[in-house]
Short mmCIF file of C-alpha atoms in Angstrom, two decimals:
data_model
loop_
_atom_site.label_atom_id
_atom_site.label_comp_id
_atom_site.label_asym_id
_atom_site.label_seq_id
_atom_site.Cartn_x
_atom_site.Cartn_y
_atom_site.Cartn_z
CA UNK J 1 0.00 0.00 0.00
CA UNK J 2 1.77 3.22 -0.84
CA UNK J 3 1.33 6.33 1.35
CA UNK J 4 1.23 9.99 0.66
CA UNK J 5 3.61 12.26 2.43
CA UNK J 6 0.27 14.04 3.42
CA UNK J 7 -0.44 11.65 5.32
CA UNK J 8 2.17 11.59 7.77
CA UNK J 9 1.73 15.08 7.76
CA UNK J 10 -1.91 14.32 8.83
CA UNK J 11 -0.63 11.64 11.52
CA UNK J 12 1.32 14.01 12.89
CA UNK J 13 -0.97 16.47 13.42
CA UNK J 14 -4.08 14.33 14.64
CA UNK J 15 -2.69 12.12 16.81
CA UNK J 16 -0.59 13.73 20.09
CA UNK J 17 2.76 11.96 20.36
CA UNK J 18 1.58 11.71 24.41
CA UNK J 19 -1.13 9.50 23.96
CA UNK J 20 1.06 6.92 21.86
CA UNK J 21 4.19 7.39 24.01
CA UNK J 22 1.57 6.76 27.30
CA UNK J 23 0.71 3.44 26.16
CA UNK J 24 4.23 2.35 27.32
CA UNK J 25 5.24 5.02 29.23
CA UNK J 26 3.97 6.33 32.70
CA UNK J 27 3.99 10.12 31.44
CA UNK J 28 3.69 12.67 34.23
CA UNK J 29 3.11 16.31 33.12
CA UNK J 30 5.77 19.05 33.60
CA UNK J 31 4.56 22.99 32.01
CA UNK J 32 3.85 22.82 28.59
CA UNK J 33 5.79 18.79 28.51
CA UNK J 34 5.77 15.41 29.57
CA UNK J 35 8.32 13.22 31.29
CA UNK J 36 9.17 9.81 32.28
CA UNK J 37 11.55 6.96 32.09
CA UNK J 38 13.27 6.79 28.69
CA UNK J 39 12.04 2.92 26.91
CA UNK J 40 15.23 3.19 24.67
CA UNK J 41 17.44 2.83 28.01
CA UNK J 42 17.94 2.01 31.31
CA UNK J 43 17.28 4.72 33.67
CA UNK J 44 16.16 5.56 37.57
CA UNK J 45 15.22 9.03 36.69
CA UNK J 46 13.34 10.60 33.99
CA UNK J 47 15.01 11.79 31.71
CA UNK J 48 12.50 11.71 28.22
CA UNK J 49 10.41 14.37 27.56
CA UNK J 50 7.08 14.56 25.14
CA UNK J 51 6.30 17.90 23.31
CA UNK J 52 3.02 17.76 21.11
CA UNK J 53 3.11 21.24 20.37
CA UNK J 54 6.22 20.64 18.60
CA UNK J 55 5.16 17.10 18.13
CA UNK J 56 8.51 15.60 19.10
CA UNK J 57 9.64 13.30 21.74
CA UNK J 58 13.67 13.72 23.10
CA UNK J 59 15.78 11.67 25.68
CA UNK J 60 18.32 13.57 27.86
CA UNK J 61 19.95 10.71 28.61
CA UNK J 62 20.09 8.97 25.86
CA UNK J 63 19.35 11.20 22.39
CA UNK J 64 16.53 9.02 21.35
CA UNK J 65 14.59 11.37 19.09
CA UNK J 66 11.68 11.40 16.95
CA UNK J 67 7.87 12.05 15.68
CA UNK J 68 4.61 9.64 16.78
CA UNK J 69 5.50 7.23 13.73
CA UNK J 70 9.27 6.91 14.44
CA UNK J 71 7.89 6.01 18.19
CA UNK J 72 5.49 3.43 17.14
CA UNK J 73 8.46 1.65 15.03
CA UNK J 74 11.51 1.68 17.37
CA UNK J 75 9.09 0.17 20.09
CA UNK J 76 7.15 -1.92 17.69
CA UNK J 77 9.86 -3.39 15.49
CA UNK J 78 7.52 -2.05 12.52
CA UNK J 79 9.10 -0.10 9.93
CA UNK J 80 8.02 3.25 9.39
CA UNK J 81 5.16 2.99 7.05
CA UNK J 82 3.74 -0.12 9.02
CA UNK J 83 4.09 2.09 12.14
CA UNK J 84 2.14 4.85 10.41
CA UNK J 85 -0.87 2.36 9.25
CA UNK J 86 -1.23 1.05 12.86
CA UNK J 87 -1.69 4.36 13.93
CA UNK J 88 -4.45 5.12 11.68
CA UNK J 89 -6.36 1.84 12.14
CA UNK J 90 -6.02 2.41 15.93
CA UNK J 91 -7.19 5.91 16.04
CA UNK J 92 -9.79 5.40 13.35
CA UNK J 93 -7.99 7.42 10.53
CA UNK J 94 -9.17 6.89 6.92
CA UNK J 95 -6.02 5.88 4.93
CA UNK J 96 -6.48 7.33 2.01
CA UNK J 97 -6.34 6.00 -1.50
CA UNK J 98 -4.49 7.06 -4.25
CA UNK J 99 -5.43 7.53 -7.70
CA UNK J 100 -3.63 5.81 -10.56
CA UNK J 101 -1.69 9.01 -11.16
CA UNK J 102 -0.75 9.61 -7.76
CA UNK J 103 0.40 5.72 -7.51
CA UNK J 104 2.41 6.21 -10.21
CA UNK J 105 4.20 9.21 -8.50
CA UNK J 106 5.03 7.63 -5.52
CA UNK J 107 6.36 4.52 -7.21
CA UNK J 108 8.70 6.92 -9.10
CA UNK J 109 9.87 8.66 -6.27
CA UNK J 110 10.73 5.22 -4.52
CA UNK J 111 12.70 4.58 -7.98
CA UNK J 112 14.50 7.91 -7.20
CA UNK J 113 15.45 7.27 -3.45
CA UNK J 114 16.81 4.05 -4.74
CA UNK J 115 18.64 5.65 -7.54
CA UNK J 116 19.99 8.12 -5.20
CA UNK J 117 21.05 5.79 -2.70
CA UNK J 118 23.57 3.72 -5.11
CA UNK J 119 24.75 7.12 -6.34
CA UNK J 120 25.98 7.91 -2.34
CA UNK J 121 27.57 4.40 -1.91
CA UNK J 122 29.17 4.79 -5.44
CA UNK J 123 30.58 8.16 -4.51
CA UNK J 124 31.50 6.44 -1.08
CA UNK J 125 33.48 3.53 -2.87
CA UNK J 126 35.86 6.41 -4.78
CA UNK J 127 37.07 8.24 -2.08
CA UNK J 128 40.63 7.71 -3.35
CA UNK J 129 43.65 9.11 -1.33
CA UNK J 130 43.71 12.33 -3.17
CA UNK J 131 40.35 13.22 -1.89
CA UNK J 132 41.07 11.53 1.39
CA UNK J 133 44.21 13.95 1.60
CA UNK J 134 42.32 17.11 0.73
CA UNK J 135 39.66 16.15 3.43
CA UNK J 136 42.44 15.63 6.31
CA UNK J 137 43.88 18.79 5.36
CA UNK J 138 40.53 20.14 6.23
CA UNK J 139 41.05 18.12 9.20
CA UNK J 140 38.27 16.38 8.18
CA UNK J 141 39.33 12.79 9.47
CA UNK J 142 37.90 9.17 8.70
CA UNK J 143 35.50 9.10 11.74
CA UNK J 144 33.97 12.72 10.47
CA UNK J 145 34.18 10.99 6.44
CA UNK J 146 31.80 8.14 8.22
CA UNK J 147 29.52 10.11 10.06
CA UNK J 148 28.76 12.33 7.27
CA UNK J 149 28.96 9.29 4.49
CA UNK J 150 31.23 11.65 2.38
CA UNK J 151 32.61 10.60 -1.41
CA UNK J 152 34.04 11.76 -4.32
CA UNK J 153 32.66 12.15 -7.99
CA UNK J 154 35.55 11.02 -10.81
CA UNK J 155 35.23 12.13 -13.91
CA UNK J 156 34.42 10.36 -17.34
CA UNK J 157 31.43 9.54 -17.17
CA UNK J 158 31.80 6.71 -14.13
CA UNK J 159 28.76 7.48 -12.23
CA UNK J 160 26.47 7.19 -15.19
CA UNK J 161 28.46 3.78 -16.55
CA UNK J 162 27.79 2.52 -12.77
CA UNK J 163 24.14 2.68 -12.78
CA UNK J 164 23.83 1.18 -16.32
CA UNK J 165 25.64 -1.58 -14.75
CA UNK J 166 22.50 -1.93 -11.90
CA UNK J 167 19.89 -1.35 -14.74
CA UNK J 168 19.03 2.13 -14.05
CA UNK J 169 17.30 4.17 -17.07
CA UNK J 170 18.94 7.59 -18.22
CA UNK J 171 15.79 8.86 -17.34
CA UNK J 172 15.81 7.65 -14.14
CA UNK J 173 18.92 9.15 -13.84
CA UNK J 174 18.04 12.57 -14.66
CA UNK J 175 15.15 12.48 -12.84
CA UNK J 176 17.53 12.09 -9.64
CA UNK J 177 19.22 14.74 -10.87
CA UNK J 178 22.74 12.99 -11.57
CA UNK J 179 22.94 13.70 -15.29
CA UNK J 180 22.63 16.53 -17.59
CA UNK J 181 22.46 16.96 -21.40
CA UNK J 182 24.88 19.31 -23.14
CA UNK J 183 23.81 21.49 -26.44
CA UNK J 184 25.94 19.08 -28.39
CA UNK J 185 23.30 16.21 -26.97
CA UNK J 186 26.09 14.73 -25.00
CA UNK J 187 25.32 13.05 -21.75
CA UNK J 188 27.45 13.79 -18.68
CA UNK J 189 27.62 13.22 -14.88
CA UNK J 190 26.56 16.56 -13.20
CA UNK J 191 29.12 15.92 -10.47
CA UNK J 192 32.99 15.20 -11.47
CA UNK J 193 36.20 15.74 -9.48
CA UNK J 194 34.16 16.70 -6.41
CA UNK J 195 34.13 15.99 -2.64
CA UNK J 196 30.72 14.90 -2.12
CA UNK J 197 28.31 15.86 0.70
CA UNK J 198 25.10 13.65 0.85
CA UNK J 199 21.93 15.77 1.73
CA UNK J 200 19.44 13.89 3.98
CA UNK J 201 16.21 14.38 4.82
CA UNK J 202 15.36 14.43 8.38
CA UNK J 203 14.59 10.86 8.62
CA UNK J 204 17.96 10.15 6.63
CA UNK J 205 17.60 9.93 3.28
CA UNK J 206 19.52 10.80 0.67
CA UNK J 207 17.36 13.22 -1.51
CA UNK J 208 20.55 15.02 -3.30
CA UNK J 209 24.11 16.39 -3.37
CA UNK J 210 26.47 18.62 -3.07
CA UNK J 211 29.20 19.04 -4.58
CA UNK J 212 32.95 20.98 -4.52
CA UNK J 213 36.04 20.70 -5.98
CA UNK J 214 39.30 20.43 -4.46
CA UNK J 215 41.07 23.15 -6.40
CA UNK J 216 39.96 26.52 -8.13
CA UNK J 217 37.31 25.33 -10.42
CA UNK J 218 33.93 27.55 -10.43
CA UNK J 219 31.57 27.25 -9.49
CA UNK J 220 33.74 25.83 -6.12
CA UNK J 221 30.32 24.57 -4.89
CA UNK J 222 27.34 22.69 -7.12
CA UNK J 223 24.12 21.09 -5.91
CA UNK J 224 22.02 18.83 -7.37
CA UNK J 225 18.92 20.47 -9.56
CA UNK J 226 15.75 20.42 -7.88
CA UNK J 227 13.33 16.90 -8.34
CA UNK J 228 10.49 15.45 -6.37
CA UNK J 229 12.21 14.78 -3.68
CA UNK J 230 14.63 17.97 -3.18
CA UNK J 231 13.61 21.30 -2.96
CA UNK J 232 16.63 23.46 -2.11
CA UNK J 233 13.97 26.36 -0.35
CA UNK J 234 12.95 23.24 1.77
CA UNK J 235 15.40 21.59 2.27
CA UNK J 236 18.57 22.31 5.26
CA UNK J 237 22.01 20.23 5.22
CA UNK J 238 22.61 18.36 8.52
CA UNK J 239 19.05 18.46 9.52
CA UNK J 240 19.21 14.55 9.74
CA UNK J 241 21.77 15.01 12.42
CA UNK J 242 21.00 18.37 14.09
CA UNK J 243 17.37 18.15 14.64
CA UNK J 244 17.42 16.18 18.23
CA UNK J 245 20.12 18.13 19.92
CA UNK J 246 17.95 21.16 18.68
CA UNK J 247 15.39 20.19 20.44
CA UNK J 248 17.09 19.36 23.10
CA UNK J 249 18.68 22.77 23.96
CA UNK J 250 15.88 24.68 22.12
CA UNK J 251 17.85 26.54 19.12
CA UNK J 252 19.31 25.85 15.69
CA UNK J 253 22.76 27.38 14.23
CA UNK J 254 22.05 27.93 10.40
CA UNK J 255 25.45 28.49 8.65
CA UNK J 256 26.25 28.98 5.06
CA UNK J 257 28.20 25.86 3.68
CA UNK J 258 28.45 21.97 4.34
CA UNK J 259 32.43 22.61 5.56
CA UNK J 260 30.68 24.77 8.74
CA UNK J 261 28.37 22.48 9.36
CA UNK J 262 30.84 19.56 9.53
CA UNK J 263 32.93 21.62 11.34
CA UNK J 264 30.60 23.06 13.89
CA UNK J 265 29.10 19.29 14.70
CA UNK J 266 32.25 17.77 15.07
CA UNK J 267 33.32 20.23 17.80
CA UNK J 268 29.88 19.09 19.41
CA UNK J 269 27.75 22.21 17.82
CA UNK J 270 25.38 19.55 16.89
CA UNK J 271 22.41 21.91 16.46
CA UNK J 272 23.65 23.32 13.26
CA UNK J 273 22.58 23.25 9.53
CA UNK J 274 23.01 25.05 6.17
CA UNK J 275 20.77 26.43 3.62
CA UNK J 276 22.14 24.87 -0.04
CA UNK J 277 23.33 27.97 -1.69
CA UNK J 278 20.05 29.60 -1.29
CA UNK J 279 18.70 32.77 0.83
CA UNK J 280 16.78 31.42 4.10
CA UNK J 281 12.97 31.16 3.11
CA UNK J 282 9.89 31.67 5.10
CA UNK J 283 9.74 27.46 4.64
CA UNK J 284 13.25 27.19 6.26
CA UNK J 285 11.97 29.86 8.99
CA UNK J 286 8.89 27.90 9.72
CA UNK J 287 10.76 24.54 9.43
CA UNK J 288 13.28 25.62 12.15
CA UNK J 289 10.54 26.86 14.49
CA UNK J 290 9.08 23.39 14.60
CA UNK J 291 12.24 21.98 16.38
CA UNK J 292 13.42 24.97 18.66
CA UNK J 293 11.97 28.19 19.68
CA UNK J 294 15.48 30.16 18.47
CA UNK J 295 16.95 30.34 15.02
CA UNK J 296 20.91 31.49 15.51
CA UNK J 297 21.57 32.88 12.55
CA UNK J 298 26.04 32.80 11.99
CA UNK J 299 26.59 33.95 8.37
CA UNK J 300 29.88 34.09 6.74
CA UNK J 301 32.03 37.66 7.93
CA UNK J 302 31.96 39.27 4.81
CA UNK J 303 30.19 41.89 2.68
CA UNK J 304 27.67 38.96 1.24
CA UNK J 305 27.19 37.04 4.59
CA UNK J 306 26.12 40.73 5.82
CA UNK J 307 23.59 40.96 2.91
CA UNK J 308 22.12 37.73 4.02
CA UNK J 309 21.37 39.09 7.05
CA UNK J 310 19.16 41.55 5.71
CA UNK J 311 17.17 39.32 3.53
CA UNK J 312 16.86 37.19 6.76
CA UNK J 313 15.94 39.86 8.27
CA UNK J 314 13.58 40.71 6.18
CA UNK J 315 12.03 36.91 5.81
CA UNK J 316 11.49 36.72 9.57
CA UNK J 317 10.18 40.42 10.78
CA UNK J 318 6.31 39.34 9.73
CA UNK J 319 6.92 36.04 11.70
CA UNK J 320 8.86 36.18 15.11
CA UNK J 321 6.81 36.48 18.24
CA UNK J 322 7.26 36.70 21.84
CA UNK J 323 8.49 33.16 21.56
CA UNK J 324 9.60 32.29 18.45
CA UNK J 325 12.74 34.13 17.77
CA UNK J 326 15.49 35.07 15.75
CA UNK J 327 19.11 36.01 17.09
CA UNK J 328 22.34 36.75 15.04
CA UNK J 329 26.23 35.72 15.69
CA UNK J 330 28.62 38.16 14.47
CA UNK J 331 31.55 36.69 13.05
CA UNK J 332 35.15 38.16 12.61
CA UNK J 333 35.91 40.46 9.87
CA UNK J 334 36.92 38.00 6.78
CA UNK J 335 35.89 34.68 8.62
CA UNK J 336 33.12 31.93 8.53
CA UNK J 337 32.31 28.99 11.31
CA UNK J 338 35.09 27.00 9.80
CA UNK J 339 37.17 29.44 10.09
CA UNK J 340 37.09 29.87 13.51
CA UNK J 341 37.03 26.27 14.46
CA UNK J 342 40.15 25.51 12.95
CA UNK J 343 41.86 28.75 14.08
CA UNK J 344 40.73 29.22 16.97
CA UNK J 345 38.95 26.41 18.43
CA UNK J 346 35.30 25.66 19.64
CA UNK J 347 35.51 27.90 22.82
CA UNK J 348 35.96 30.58 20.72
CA UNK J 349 33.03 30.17 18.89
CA UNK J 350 30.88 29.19 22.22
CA UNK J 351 31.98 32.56 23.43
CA UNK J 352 30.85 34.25 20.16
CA UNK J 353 27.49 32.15 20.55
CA UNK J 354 26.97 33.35 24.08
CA UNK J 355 27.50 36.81 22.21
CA UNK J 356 25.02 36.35 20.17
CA UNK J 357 22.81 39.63 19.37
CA UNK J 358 18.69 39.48 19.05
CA UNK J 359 17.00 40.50 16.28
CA UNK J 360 16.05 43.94 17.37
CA UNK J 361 19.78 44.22 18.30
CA UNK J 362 21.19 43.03 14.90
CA UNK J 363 18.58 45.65 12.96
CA UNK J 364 20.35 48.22 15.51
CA UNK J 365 24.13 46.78 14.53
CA UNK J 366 23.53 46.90 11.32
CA UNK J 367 21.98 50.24 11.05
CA UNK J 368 24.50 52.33 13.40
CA UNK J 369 26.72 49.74 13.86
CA UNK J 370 26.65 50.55 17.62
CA UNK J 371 27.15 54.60 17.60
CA UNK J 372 23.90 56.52 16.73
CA UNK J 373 23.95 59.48 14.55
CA UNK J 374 24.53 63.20 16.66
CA UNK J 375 22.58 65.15 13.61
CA UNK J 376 19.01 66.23 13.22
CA UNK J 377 18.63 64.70 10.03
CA UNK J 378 21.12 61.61 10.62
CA UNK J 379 18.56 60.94 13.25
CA UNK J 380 15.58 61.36 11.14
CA UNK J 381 16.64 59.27 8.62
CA UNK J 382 17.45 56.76 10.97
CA UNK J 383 14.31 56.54 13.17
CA UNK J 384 12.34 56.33 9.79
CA UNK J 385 14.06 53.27 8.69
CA UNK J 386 13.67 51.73 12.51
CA UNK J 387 9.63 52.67 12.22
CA UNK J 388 9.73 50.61 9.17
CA UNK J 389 11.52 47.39 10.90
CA UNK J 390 8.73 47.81 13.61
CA UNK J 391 5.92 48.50 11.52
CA UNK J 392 7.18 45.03 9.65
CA UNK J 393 6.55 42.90 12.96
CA UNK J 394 2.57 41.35 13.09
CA UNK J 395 2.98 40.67 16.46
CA UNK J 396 1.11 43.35 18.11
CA UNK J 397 3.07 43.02 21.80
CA UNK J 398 6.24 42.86 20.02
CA UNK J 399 5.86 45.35 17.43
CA UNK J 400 5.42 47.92 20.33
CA UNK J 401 8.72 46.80 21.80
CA UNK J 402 10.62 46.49 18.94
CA UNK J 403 9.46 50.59 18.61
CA UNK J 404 10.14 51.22 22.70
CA UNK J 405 13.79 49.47 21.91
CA UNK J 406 14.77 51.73 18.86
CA UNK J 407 13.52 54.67 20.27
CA UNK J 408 15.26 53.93 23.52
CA UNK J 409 18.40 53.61 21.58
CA UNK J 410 18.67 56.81 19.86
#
């Protein structure tokens, strides 16, 4: 029986992940959360927690981490879409069925996931020494290579000769997003001579790529073109791995490029993620929000990292509340996260975290940066483009504060 993505979506959102957990756990309520003794480990005192606001479960102890269905199967034995049709027949949801065109879809995007998956353990099987080399130099070690199932893409054609081997279609192919068409009607493998990163959903699978190369080649980073199954204004790298510990201590780091990311987990920033080459959206925004309350924005130093801020600046203004917020980590003059890991280690960057300004704050950075103007009409022009920052917050409470701050300020 194939199931839409709806509805899991639907799942989710009908059934509260405390009355499934509560059927093996003795759930006592804390505030706005559960608690009680983790059933992934042996414990005296509670350290598992149940959100159904944010529809999550988390154990301190432990990391266990996941949504109703992902409950049902790792206490069940069930996999994931037997876990979600027990649900429904014990909480009398209508599965629903799909038409011939929609079966059709979701047999195709099974092809695709397949497809995708024997592209990551062909890129796995080529990580040569050369790459391996460039990687360490990056102090990106074997352990780090494992955790984030990196390869490398050769060139000539090998990925595409691979999957003809395992009876894959062109088509198929390009529907994954692994080959492209030149004007000359040649067929070639969008990724050669790159390091690759394998982008993962949050239940951890691979749904794309990216891509960079080891010297001076441009573009330095590539991603895979958008398909069914990966939408870059969707989609965030390392969500697979940073979505429990974001939960856990209630914000997400969202960096620029896979190297921060790996770099930033491995010195135990495990909340962190990247957009794909691609302005934070709204989706992103909203997507965050549903694992932590705070989105720690820590762009790149530069002139573009600081027009990112703007536009994310601009994304979240309609949308932050009281309690759903946005904050801002100013990096050194010329750096990124890397950067600082590798130069300066990850107490620097904790200390820089701890720094961290808020979003009225940043809007006051960025505008002054720190030292408000002494003239009549510096201040005029200033305090009309600070009326326009407030007037761009829906939040009626927070809208008048954001004004009280600014005014304050000046």
């Amino acid at each position: 029986m194939k199931l839409t993505v709806d509805f899991f979506e639907l799942l989710r959102s009908r059934v509260n992940v405390s009355d499934v957990v509560r059927k093996r756990v003795v759930l006592t309520k804390r505030g706005a959360e559960y608690s009680g003794l983790c059933p992934f480990h042996d414990e005296k005192s509670p350290s598992f927690t149940v959100n159904d606001i944010k529809r999550f479960y988390h154990c301190f102890g432990c990391g266990a981490h996941g949504d109703t269905i992902k409950f049902v199967s790792e206490t069940s034995g069930l996999g994931y879409r037997e876990s979600a049709i027990k649900i429904a027949e014990d909480y009398g949801i209508e599965i629903p069925k799909l038409s011939k065109q929609e079966e059709k879809l979701y047999e195709e995007i099974d092809q695709i996931y397949h497809v995708l998956n024997l592209a990551a353990d062909f890129f796995q099987s080529k990580l040569s020494d050369k790459p391996k080399s460039y990687l360490q130099s990056r102090l990106i070690g074997p352990k780090i290579i494992d955790d984030f199932t990196l390869g490398y893409a050769p060139s000539g054609g090998a990925l595409k000769e691979h999957l003809e081997s395992k009876k894959i279609s062109m088509l198929m192919m390009s529907k994954a997003g692994l080959i492209g068409k030149g004007e000359d009607g040649r067929v070639y493998d969008i990724f050669r001579e790159r390091i690759i990163f394998p982008i993962k959903n949050i239940y951890g699978k691979v749904i794309g790529f990216g891509g960079r190369t080891m010297g001076e080649a441009m573009p330095k980073y590539l991603n895979s073109p958008e398909t069914i199954v990966f939408k870059k204004n969707e989609t965030l790298y390392g969500e697979d791995k940073a979505i429990g510990e974001a939960y856990r201590l209630g914000n997400m780091i969202v960096v620029e490029g896979y190297m921060d990311v790996i770099a930033l987990q491995a010195a135990g920033f495990k909340n962190t993620v990247a957009s794909l080459g691609t302005a934070i959206t709204t989706g992103h925004i909203q997507k965050l929000w549903r694992s932590a309350d705070e989105i720690i924005i820590c762009l790149d130093g530069d002139s573009a990292g600081i027009r990112a801020c703007y536009k994310v600046i601009e994304q979240a203004l309609p949308q932050v509340t009281y309690n759903k917020k946005v904050s801002f980590v100013i990096l050194p003059s010329g750096s990124d996260p890397d950067d600082v890991i590798k130069n300066s280690g990850a107490n620097k960057f904790k200390a820089l975290l701890e720094q961290r300004l808020s979003l009225s704050e940043m809007i006051w950075h960025l505008e002054t940066s720190g030292k408000a103007p002494t003239s009549a009409e510096g201040k005029a022009a200033l305090e009309h483009k600070l009326e326009n920052y407030a007037d761009a917050v829906t939040d009626a409470t927070l809208k008048r504060n954001f004004a009280r701050f600014f005014k304050d300020s000046m």
